[in-house]
């Protein structure tokens, strides 16, 4: 490997249901904020990596090109990548390739999403995720696959909806301390269970919202990072993995692709006992049960045991193993690719002791962010350390 | 740095801001249409559905009988070997009871919900499931592990589509009398 890579700056916009700004204006706001945060200008940036979700949301063909000026990509080596909902955590991994290889010394990583353009809602775009010949004729809604997985997870381990609903209560409350949050609120488990039943076992408050928003970080090689900041946060492990796209043939109770991605990242980071060494994490939580499902895939909980950790308060901000201290997709909002990068930014800030009211106690030194996407079968994982 | 000190972009709009013309926007519906080729494996699969049969494809290296059928085994990375008929019965691996249509509209009260399910089809390898829907069953009676049987359209109405199976119903009649059809 060419060199160690650090995150040295970050920025983001608010996450909102519908923003006045276009996707490229959001990208610019987040990218400029990220550069300002570490005292750099675009001239100091060697290359730009953009993550953004399906073109169908924006109704713009070749969104990579469309968002390129707002992302600072013109007259630079610029590339867009896309792995569905996993994009936001793949974005820093993709930036890491550029710098770790030694080919570049700095990389601006931008994720921008505008889901509101698909008006009044993006369900038509979501439908095209299903196989056009064998599944779309059944008129599926995206909620089906989550409801089916949620039910299988409950059934396999005997978990109750009541326990899973606690994820929404925790994350929306955590989001009350996040200045970008779209859905911060103090609610009870009964509020979740009594919210509109969309597709049993999924109620409305089990689901993250559709959002507009952008996030950006600045990556630098070791020498440059140490010159520019006293508090670099190192990317120590990266992992990604794809399971079969015949999703109905998978064991829906366990995200094997997340485990494979996590094991790859842990090996690179020298992590032998994730439960002890990963002090704080941002698993992807577009649906309540996914935070728990992903904790198990990340080997941060035994199979079927994540709900008990939640009930026991272990995953609260002041617990032994805080999960989604930002407020996650459920609380901060879910502008697909920007959500994953927001999670990376949260771990970056937590490891620098700069998370403000969201700061977890105990000066954590090692954390991870994870996202998940495509047709429920891609896992992306990044491990960060502050020394 | 702290996020609290950041000047954060994204100006939130309300639905009324757009409706009342406080901000301007342009509405457009793309004019796109597609004709997807069914391919070799799925083409045969659909032809057999038209005949009222479910067909799978077997790899003689890993011995998996795969559904939906495929001309290459993605695990052994070799061409698959033979066609194998499955039964039109199976087991519910998981299900949902859905009150929302694909376009986010709600099913009116009193109308039966959609019951999507992953069904493991008898005769295919373990865990070879397909997405389909259940019918002729009270939602309260649906259970994971339940045995189900395909309910086919009449032969003259079949068109070589996954919807030639209208839905799957319990193999054994339900005790409840509230059983309803799909939509």
Coordinates of C-alpha atoms in Angstrom, one line a residue:
Chain A
X1 CA 0.0 0.0 0.0
X2 CA 1.2 3.5 -0.9
X3 CA 0.3 5.4 2.2
X4 CA -2.0 5.8 5.2
X5 CA -5.1 7.9 4.6
X6 CA -6.8 10.3 7.0
X7 CA -10.1 12.3 7.0
X8 CA -9.1 15.8 7.8
X9 CA -12.3 17.8 7.1
X10 CA -16.1 17.4 6.8
X11 CA -19.2 19.4 5.9
X12 CA -22.8 18.7 5.2
X13 CA -26.1 20.4 4.5
X14 CA -29.3 20.0 6.5
X15 CA -31.4 17.0 5.6
X16 CA -34.9 18.1 4.5
X17 CA -37.9 16.6 2.8
X18 CA -37.6 19.1 -0.1
X19 CA -34.8 21.6 -0.6
X20 CA -35.1 24.7 -2.7
X21 CA -31.5 24.0 -3.9
X22 CA -30.7 21.7 -6.8
X23 CA -28.6 18.6 -6.3
X24 CA -25.5 20.4 -7.5
X25 CA -26.2 23.4 -5.3
X26 CA -26.4 21.0 -2.3
X27 CA -23.2 19.3 -3.4
X28 CA -21.5 22.7 -3.5
X29 CA -22.7 23.7 -0.1
X30 CA -21.4 20.5 1.5
X31 CA -18.1 20.4 -0.4
X32 CA -17.3 24.0 0.3
X33 CA -18.1 23.5 4.0
X34 CA -15.7 20.5 4.1
X35 CA -12.9 22.4 2.4
X36 CA -13.4 25.4 4.8
X37 CA -13.3 23.1 7.8
X38 CA -9.7 22.2 7.1
X39 CA -8.6 25.5 5.6
X40 CA -8.2 24.2 2.0
X41 CA -9.4 25.5 -1.3
X42 CA -10.3 23.5 -4.4
X43 CA -6.8 24.2 -5.8
X44 CA -5.4 21.9 -3.0
X45 CA -7.6 19.0 -4.1
X46 CA -6.0 16.4 -6.4
X47 CA -9.1 14.4 -7.3
X48 CA -12.8 14.2 -6.7
X49 CA -15.0 11.2 -5.9
X50 CA -18.8 11.5 -6.1
X51 CA -21.3 9.1 -4.7
X52 CA -25.0 9.4 -5.6
X53 CA -27.9 7.0 -5.8
X54 CA -30.1 6.1 -8.8
X55 CA -30.5 8.6 -11.7
X56 CA -34.2 7.9 -11.5
X57 CA -34.6 9.9 -8.3
X58 CA -33.5 13.1 -10.1
X59 CA -34.9 12.2 -13.5
X60 CA -31.4 13.2 -14.8
X61 CA -29.5 10.8 -17.0
X62 CA -25.8 10.5 -16.0
X63 CA -26.1 12.2 -12.6
X64 CA -22.3 11.9 -12.2
X65 CA -21.8 14.5 -14.9
X66 CA -24.8 16.6 -13.7
X67 CA -23.4 16.9 -10.2
X68 CA -19.7 17.3 -11.3
X69 CA -19.4 21.1 -11.1
X70 CA -21.1 21.3 -7.7
X71 CA -18.7 18.6 -6.5
X72 CA -15.6 20.5 -7.7
X73 CA -14.9 17.9 -10.3
X74 CA -14.1 20.0 -13.4
X75 CA -10.6 19.9 -14.8
X76 CA -9.7 17.2 -12.3
X77 CA -9.6 13.4 -12.2
X78 CA -13.3 12.9 -11.3
X79 CA -15.4 9.7 -11.1
X80 CA -18.8 8.8 -9.8
X81 CA -19.6 5.4 -8.3
X82 CA -22.9 3.8 -7.2
X83 CA -23.8 0.8 -5.1
X84 CA -27.4 1.8 -4.1
X85 CA -27.9 2.5 -0.4
X86 CA -24.4 1.3 0.2
X87 CA -23.0 4.3 -1.8
X88 CA -22.5 6.7 1.1
X89 CA -19.9 4.4 2.9
X90 CA -18.4 3.2 -0.4
X91 CA -17.7 6.9 -1.2
X92 CA -14.9 7.3 1.4
X93 CA -13.6 3.8 0.4
X94 CA -13.5 4.9 -3.2
X95 CA -11.7 8.1 -2.1
X96 CA -9.3 6.0 0.0
X97 CA -8.3 4.0 -3.2
X98 CA -7.1 7.2 -4.8
X99 CA -5.0 8.3 -1.9
X100 CA -3.8 5.0 -0.4
X101 CA -2.5 4.0 -3.8
X102 CA -0.2 7.0 -3.6
X103 CA -1.4 8.3 -7.0
X104 CA -3.0 11.3 -5.3
X105 CA -2.4 13.1 -2.1
X106 CA -5.8 14.7 -1.5
X107 CA -9.3 13.7 -2.4
X108 CA -12.6 15.5 -2.0
X109 CA -15.4 12.9 -1.4
X110 CA -18.9 14.3 -2.1
X111 CA -22.3 12.6 -1.7
X112 CA -25.4 14.5 -2.9
X113 CA -29.0 13.3 -3.2
X114 CA -32.2 14.9 -4.2
X115 CA -35.1 12.5 -3.8
X116 CA -37.8 15.1 -3.9
X117 CA -37.6 15.7 -7.7
X118 CA -39.4 12.3 -8.2
X119 CA -42.7 13.9 -7.3
X120 CA -44.9 13.4 -5.4
X121 CA -42.9 10.4 -4.2
X122 CA -40.1 8.0 -5.6
X123 CA -42.1 4.8 -5.5
X124 CA -42.1 4.5 -9.3
X125 CA -38.3 4.6 -9.2
X126 CA -38.1 2.1 -6.4
X127 CA -40.3 -0.3 -8.3
X128 CA -37.7 -0.6 -11.0
X129 CA -35.3 -2.1 -8.5
X130 CA -37.2 -5.4 -8.8
X131 CA -36.6 -7.8 -11.6
X132 CA -38.5 -6.5 -14.6
X133 CA -39.7 -9.9 -15.8
X134 CA -40.2 -12.1 -12.8
X135 CA -41.1 -9.5 -10.1
X136 CA -42.4 -6.2 -11.4
X137 CA -45.6 -7.8 -12.8
X138 CA -46.6 -8.5 -9.2
X139 CA -46.7 -4.7 -8.5
X140 CA -44.3 -4.8 -5.6
X141 CA -43.6 -1.8 -3.4
X142 CA -40.1 -1.5 -1.9
X143 CA -41.5 -2.0 1.6
X144 CA -42.3 -5.6 0.7
X145 CA -38.7 -6.7 0.8
X146 CA -38.1 -5.0 4.1
X147 CA -41.3 -6.3 5.6
X148 CA -40.4 -9.8 4.4
X149 CA -36.9 -9.6 5.9
X150 CA -38.1 -8.0 9.1
X151 CA -40.7 -10.8 9.6
X152 CA -38.1 -13.5 8.9
X153 CA -35.7 -11.9 11.4
X154 CA -38.4 -11.8 14.1
X155 CA -39.5 -15.4 13.4
X156 CA -36.0 -16.9 13.4
X157 CA -35.0 -15.5 16.8
X158 CA -38.4 -14.9 18.5
X159 CA -38.0 -11.2 18.6
X160 CA -40.9 -8.9 19.3
X161 CA -42.0 -5.8 17.3
X162 CA -42.0 -3.9 20.6
X163 CA -38.2 -4.4 21.1
X164 CA -37.4 -3.5 17.5
X165 CA -39.5 -0.3 17.7
X166 CA -37.1 0.9 20.4
X167 CA -34.6 1.6 17.6
X168 CA -36.8 4.3 16.3
X169 CA -37.3 5.8 19.8
X170 CA -33.6 5.9 20.4
X171 CA -32.5 7.2 17.0
X172 CA -35.1 9.9 16.7
X173 CA -34.2 11.1 20.2
X174 CA -30.5 11.1 19.4
X175 CA -31.3 13.2 16.3
X176 CA -32.6 16.0 18.6
X177 CA -29.0 16.9 19.2
X178 CA -28.0 16.9 15.5
X179 CA -28.2 20.3 13.8
X180 CA -29.0 18.8 10.3
X181 CA -31.8 16.5 11.5
X182 CA -35.0 16.2 9.5
X183 CA -37.1 14.1 12.0
X184 CA -35.8 14.6 15.5
X185 CA -38.5 13.8 18.0
X186 CA -39.2 12.3 21.4
X187 CA -41.6 9.4 20.9
X188 CA -42.5 6.2 22.7
X189 CA -42.6 2.6 21.6
X190 CA -46.4 2.8 21.6
X191 CA -46.1 5.7 19.2
X192 CA -44.2 3.5 16.8
X193 CA -46.5 0.6 17.2
X194 CA -49.6 2.8 16.8
X195 CA -48.3 4.7 13.7
X196 CA -49.9 3.7 10.4
X197 CA -49.4 0.0 9.5
X198 CA -48.0 0.0 6.0
X199 CA -46.9 -3.6 5.5
X200 CA -47.0 -5.7 8.6
X201 CA -44.6 -5.8 10.5
X202 CA -43.6 -2.4 9.2
X203 CA -45.3 0.7 10.6
X204 CA -44.7 4.3 9.4
X205 CA -42.3 5.1 12.3
X206 CA -40.2 2.1 11.4
X207 CA -39.1 3.8 8.2
X208 CA -36.7 6.6 7.5
X209 CA -38.0 9.5 5.4
X210 CA -37.2 10.4 1.8
X211 CA -34.8 13.4 2.0
X212 CA -32.7 16.0 0.1
X213 CA -29.2 16.7 1.4
X214 CA -25.5 16.4 0.8
X215 CA -22.3 15.6 2.7
X216 CA -18.6 15.8 2.0
X217 CA -15.2 14.9 3.5
X218 CA -11.6 15.7 2.6
X219 CA -9.1 12.9 2.6
X220 CA -5.3 13.3 2.7
X221 CA -2.2 11.1 2.7
X222 CA -0.3 10.8 6.0
X223 CA 2.3 13.6 5.6
X224 CA -0.2 16.1 4.3
X225 CA -2.7 15.1 7.0
X226 CA -0.3 15.7 9.8
X227 CA 0.8 19.0 8.3
X228 CA -2.8 20.3 8.1
X229 CA -4.4 19.0 11.3
X230 CA -3.6 18.0 14.8
X231 CA -6.5 15.6 14.8
X232 CA -6.4 13.4 11.7
X233 CA -8.8 10.4 11.8
X234 CA -7.3 7.5 10.0
X235 CA -9.1 5.1 7.7
X236 CA -7.7 1.9 9.0
X237 CA -9.9 -0.7 7.3
X238 CA -12.3 -0.8 4.4
X239 CA -14.5 -3.7 3.2
X240 CA -17.3 -4.3 0.8
X241 CA -19.2 -7.4 -0.4
X242 CA -22.0 -8.4 -2.6
X243 CA -24.3 -11.3 -2.1
X244 CA -26.7 -12.9 -4.6
X245 CA -29.2 -10.6 -6.3
X246 CA -31.7 -13.5 -6.3
X247 CA -32.7 -12.0 -3.0
X248 CA -35.6 -14.4 -2.3
X249 CA -33.0 -17.2 -2.2
X250 CA -30.9 -15.7 0.6
X251 CA -31.2 -16.4 4.3
X252 CA -33.1 -13.3 5.1
X253 CA -32.5 -13.5 8.8
X254 CA -28.8 -12.7 8.6
X255 CA -26.9 -10.2 6.4
X256 CA -24.0 -12.4 5.4
X257 CA -22.7 -9.8 2.9
X258 CA -22.3 -7.3 5.9
X259 CA -20.3 -9.9 7.8
X260 CA -18.0 -10.5 4.8
X261 CA -17.5 -6.8 4.3
X262 CA -16.8 -6.3 8.1
X263 CA -14.3 -9.2 8.2
X264 CA -12.4 -7.7 5.3
X265 CA -12.3 -4.3 7.1
X266 CA -11.4 -5.8 10.5
X267 CA -8.5 -7.8 9.0
X268 CA -7.1 -4.7 7.4
X269 CA -7.5 -2.7 10.6
X270 CA -6.0 -5.5 12.8
X271 CA -9.2 -5.9 14.8
X272 CA -9.5 -9.3 16.3
X273 CA -12.4 -8.8 18.8
X274 CA -14.9 -6.3 17.2
X275 CA -17.2 -6.4 20.3
X276 CA -14.3 -5.0 22.4
X277 CA -12.4 -2.9 19.9
X278 CA -15.2 -1.2 18.0
X279 CA -16.3 1.3 20.7
X280 CA -18.9 3.2 18.6
X281 CA -20.7 2.5 15.4
X282 CA -23.1 3.9 12.9
X283 CA -24.8 0.8 11.3
X284 CA -27.2 1.7 8.5
X285 CA -30.7 2.1 9.8
X286 CA -33.2 3.0 7.0
X287 CA -35.6 0.6 8.8
X288 CA -35.7 0.0 12.6
X289 CA -34.8 -3.7 12.4
X290 CA -31.8 -3.0 10.1
X291 CA -29.8 -1.4 12.9
X292 CA -30.1 -4.7 14.8
X293 CA -29.7 -6.9 11.8
X294 CA -26.5 -5.0 10.8
X295 CA -25.1 -5.0 14.3
X296 CA -25.2 -8.8 14.1
X297 CA -23.6 -8.9 10.6
X298 CA -20.9 -6.5 11.9
X299 CA -20.2 -9.1 14.7
X300 CA -21.0 -6.4 17.3
X301 CA -23.8 -8.7 18.7
X302 CA -24.4 -12.4 18.6
X303 CA -27.1 -13.6 16.2
X304 CA -30.5 -12.6 17.5
X305 CA -29.0 -10.9 20.5
X306 CA -28.9 -7.3 19.2
X307 CA -32.4 -6.5 20.5
X308 CA -31.5 -7.4 24.0
X309 CA -28.5 -5.1 23.9
X310 CA -30.9 -2.3 22.8
X311 CA -33.4 -3.1 25.6
X312 CA -30.6 -3.1 28.1
X313 CA -29.4 0.3 27.0
X314 CA -26.0 -0.9 25.8
X315 CA -26.5 0.9 22.5
X316 CA -27.6 4.3 23.9
X317 CA -25.1 7.1 23.6
X318 CA -24.0 6.6 27.2
X319 CA -24.0 2.8 26.9
X320 CA -21.1 0.5 26.5
X321 CA -21.5 0.2 22.7
X322 CA -23.3 3.3 21.3
X323 CA -25.1 2.7 18.0
X324 CA -26.2 5.6 15.7
X325 CA -25.3 8.4 18.1
X326 CA -26.0 10.8 15.3
X327 CA -29.7 9.8 15.1
X328 CA -29.1 7.8 12.0
X329 CA -31.3 7.6 8.9
X330 CA -34.4 7.3 11.1
X331 CA -33.7 10.6 12.9
X332 CA -31.3 12.7 10.8
X333 CA -32.9 11.7 7.5
X334 CA -32.1 9.4 4.6
X335 CA -30.9 11.2 1.4
X336 CA -29.5 7.8 0.4
X337 CA -25.8 8.4 -0.4
X338 CA -25.5 11.4 1.8
X339 CA -26.8 9.3 4.8
X340 CA -23.8 6.9 4.6
X341 CA -21.3 9.8 4.5
X342 CA -23.2 11.6 7.3
X343 CA -22.5 8.4 9.4
X344 CA -18.8 8.5 8.5
X345 CA -18.7 12.2 9.5
X346 CA -20.4 11.4 12.8
X347 CA -17.7 8.8 13.6
X348 CA -15.0 11.3 12.5
X349 CA -16.4 13.9 14.9
X350 CA -16.9 11.5 17.7
X351 CA -13.2 10.3 17.4
X352 CA -12.1 13.9 17.5
X353 CA -14.2 14.7 20.5
X354 CA -16.1 17.3 18.5
X355 CA -19.6 15.9 18.4
X356 CA -21.0 18.5 20.8
X357 CA -24.1 17.4 22.6
X358 CA -23.9 14.1 20.8
X359 CA -20.5 13.3 22.1
X360 CA -20.3 9.8 23.6
X361 CA -18.4 9.6 26.9
X362 CA -15.0 7.7 27.3
X363 CA -12.9 9.3 24.5
X364 CA -13.5 6.6 21.9
X365 CA -10.5 5.7 19.7
X366 CA -12.0 3.3 17.2
X367 CA -15.4 3.3 15.4
X368 CA -17.1 2.2 12.2
X369 CA -19.7 3.2 9.8
X370 CA -21.7 0.8 7.6
X371 CA -24.2 1.1 4.8
X372 CA -26.2 -1.4 2.8
X373 CA -27.9 -1.3 -0.5
X374 CA -28.6 -2.6 -4.0
X375 CA -31.3 -5.2 -3.8
X376 CA -30.6 -5.7 -0.1
X377 CA -27.3 -7.5 -0.7
X378 CA -24.4 -5.1 -0.7
X379 CA -22.5 -4.3 2.5
X380 CA -19.9 -1.4 2.8
X381 CA -17.9 -0.9 6.0
X382 CA -15.2 1.6 7.0
X383 CA -13.2 1.4 10.2
X384 CA -11.8 4.7 11.6
X385 CA -9.2 5.3 14.4
X386 CA -7.9 8.5 15.9
X387 CA -4.3 7.3 16.4
Chain B
X1 CA -14.8 21.6 14.0
X2 CA -18.3 21.1 15.3
X3 CA -21.4 20.8 13.1
X4 CA -23.2 23.2 15.4
X5 CA -20.9 26.0 14.2
X6 CA -21.2 25.1 10.5
X7 CA -23.4 27.4 8.4
X8 CA -25.5 24.6 6.9
X9 CA -27.1 24.8 3.5
X10 CA -30.4 23.2 2.3
X11 CA -33.4 25.6 2.5
X12 CA -36.5 23.5 3.4
X13 CA -39.6 24.0 1.2
X14 CA -43.1 23.3 2.2
X15 CA -45.5 21.6 -0.2
X16 CA -47.5 24.9 -0.2
X17 CA -44.5 26.9 -1.2
X18 CA -44.6 25.0 -4.5
X19 CA -48.4 25.0 -4.9
X20 CA -48.8 28.7 -4.2
X21 CA -46.0 29.6 -6.6
X22 CA -43.7 31.0 -4.0
X23 CA -40.9 29.0 -5.6
X24 CA -41.0 28.0 -9.3
X25 CA -40.5 24.4 -10.5
X26 CA -40.8 22.6 -13.7
X27 CA -42.8 19.3 -14.0
X28 CA -42.1 16.7 -16.7
X29 CA -42.9 13.1 -17.3
X30 CA -40.2 11.3 -19.2
X31 CA -41.5 9.5 -22.3
X32 CA -39.7 6.1 -22.1
X33 CA -40.9 2.7 -23.0
X34 CA -39.1 -0.6 -23.1
X35 CA -39.5 -4.1 -24.5
X36 CA -37.3 -6.5 -22.4
X37 CA -36.2 -9.7 -24.0
X38 CA -36.9 -12.6 -21.7
X39 CA -33.7 -14.4 -22.5
X40 CA -33.0 -18.1 -22.7
X41 CA -33.5 -19.2 -19.1
X42 CA -36.4 -16.9 -18.1
X43 CA -37.9 -17.3 -21.6
X44 CA -38.3 -21.1 -21.0
X45 CA -39.5 -20.4 -17.4
X46 CA -42.3 -18.2 -18.7
X47 CA -43.2 -20.6 -21.5
X48 CA -43.7 -23.3 -18.9
X49 CA -45.7 -21.0 -16.7
X50 CA -48.0 -20.7 -19.7
X51 CA -48.2 -24.5 -19.7
X52 CA -49.1 -24.5 -16.0
X53 CA -45.7 -25.8 -14.9
X54 CA -42.7 -24.4 -12.9
X55 CA -39.4 -25.3 -14.4
X56 CA -35.9 -25.0 -12.9
X57 CA -32.4 -25.5 -14.1
X58 CA -29.8 -27.8 -12.6
X59 CA -26.1 -27.6 -12.2
X60 CA -24.5 -31.0 -12.1
X61 CA -21.4 -29.8 -10.3
X62 CA -23.0 -28.3 -7.2
X63 CA -26.3 -30.3 -7.8
X64 CA -28.4 -27.2 -7.1
X65 CA -31.8 -27.1 -8.8
X66 CA -32.1 -23.4 -9.3
X67 CA -35.2 -21.2 -9.4
X68 CA -35.6 -18.8 -11.2
X69 CA -33.7 -20.9 -13.8
X70 CA -30.4 -19.6 -15.2
X71 CA -28.2 -20.8 -18.0
X72 CA -25.0 -20.5 -16.0
X73 CA -24.3 -21.4 -12.3
X74 CA -23.0 -18.3 -10.6
X75 CA -21.3 -20.3 -7.9
X76 CA -19.5 -23.0 -10.0
X77 CA -19.1 -20.4 -12.8
X78 CA -20.0 -22.9 -15.5
X79 CA -23.0 -23.6 -17.8
X80 CA -25.9 -25.3 -16.2
X81 CA -26.8 -28.8 -17.4
X82 CA -30.5 -29.7 -17.5
X83 CA -34.1 -28.6 -17.1
X84 CA -36.0 -30.0 -14.1
X85 CA -39.7 -29.6 -13.4
X86 CA -40.7 -28.5 -9.9
X87 CA -44.0 -29.0 -8.2
X88 CA -46.5 -26.2 -7.9
X89 CA -46.5 -26.5 -4.1
X90 CA -44.1 -24.9 -1.6
X91 CA -43.5 -23.4 1.8
X92 CA -43.9 -19.8 3.0
X93 CA -40.5 -18.7 4.2
X94 CA -41.6 -15.2 5.1
X95 CA -44.6 -12.9 4.4
X96 CA -46.0 -9.5 4.9
X97 CA -49.5 -8.1 5.1
X98 CA -49.4 -5.0 3.0
X99 CA -51.9 -2.1 3.0
X100 CA -50.1 0.0 0.5
X101 CA -50.1 -0.3 -3.3
X102 CA -47.0 0.0 -5.3
X103 CA -47.7 3.7 -6.0
X104 CA -48.0 4.5 -2.3
X105 CA -51.8 4.7 -2.5
X106 CA -53.6 3.0 0.3
X107 CA -55.9 0.0 0.1
X108 CA -59.4 1.2 1.0
X109 CA -60.8 -0.1 4.3
X110 CA -62.6 -3.4 3.9
X111 CA -60.6 -4.4 0.8
X112 CA -58.2 -7.3 1.3
X113 CA -54.5 -6.4 1.8
X114 CA -51.7 -7.7 -0.5
X115 CA -49.9 -10.7 1.1
X116 CA -46.5 -10.9 -0.5
X117 CA -44.4 -13.9 0.4
X118 CA -41.1 -15.6 -0.3
X119 CA -42.1 -19.2 -1.3
X120 CA -39.7 -22.1 -1.3
X121 CA -40.9 -24.2 -4.2
X122 CA -41.0 -28.0 -3.8
X123 CA -38.6 -29.7 -6.1
X124 CA -36.1 -26.9 -6.2
X125 CA -33.0 -26.9 -3.9
X126 CA -33.2 -25.8 -0.3
X127 CA -33.7 -22.0 0.0
X128 CA -34.6 -21.5 -3.7
X129 CA -37.4 -19.1 -3.1
X130 CA -39.4 -16.8 -5.3
X131 CA -41.4 -13.7 -4.6
X132 CA -45.1 -14.1 -5.1
X133 CA -48.4 -13.3 -3.3
X134 CA -50.9 -15.4 -1.3
X135 CA -54.7 -15.5 -1.6
X136 CA -57.8 -17.4 -0.5
X137 CA -56.5 -17.0 3.1
X138 CA -57.4 -14.8 6.0
X139 CA -54.3 -12.6 6.8
X140 CA -54.5 -13.7 10.4
X141 CA -54.1 -17.4 9.4
X142 CA -50.9 -16.9 7.4
X143 CA -47.9 -18.5 9.1
X144 CA -44.2 -18.9 8.3
X145 CA -43.7 -22.6 7.4
X146 CA -47.2 -22.9 5.9
X147 CA -47.6 -25.2 2.9
X148 CA -49.1 -23.5 -0.1
X149 CA -50.2 -24.4 -3.7
X150 CA -50.2 -22.3 -6.8
X151 CA -53.6 -21.1 -8.1
X152 CA -53.3 -20.8 -11.9
X153 CA -55.2 -18.7 -14.4
X154 CA -57.3 -20.7 -16.9
X155 CA -55.1 -22.1 -19.7
X156 CA -56.7 -19.8 -22.3
X157 CA -55.9 -16.7 -20.1
X158 CA -52.3 -17.5 -19.5
X159 CA -49.8 -15.3 -21.3
X160 CA -46.4 -16.5 -20.3
X161 CA -46.0 -14.3 -17.2
X162 CA -45.3 -14.8 -13.5
X163 CA -48.9 -13.6 -13.1
X164 CA -50.1 -16.8 -14.8
X165 CA -50.0 -18.0 -11.2
X166 CA -52.7 -15.7 -9.7
X167 CA -51.6 -16.4 -6.2
X168 CA -50.7 -19.2 -3.8
X169 CA -53.3 -20.6 -1.4
X170 CA -52.9 -22.8 1.7
X171 CA -52.6 -26.5 0.8
X172 CA -55.0 -27.3 3.6
X173 CA -58.2 -25.3 4.0
X174 CA -58.0 -22.6 6.7
X175 CA -60.2 -23.0 9.8
X176 CA -61.3 -19.4 9.6
X177 CA -64.3 -18.5 7.3
X178 CA -63.0 -15.0 6.5
X179 CA -60.8 -16.3 3.7
X180 CA -60.5 -13.7 0.9
X181 CA -59.2 -13.6 -2.6
X182 CA -56.5 -11.2 -3.7
X183 CA -57.9 -7.8 -4.6

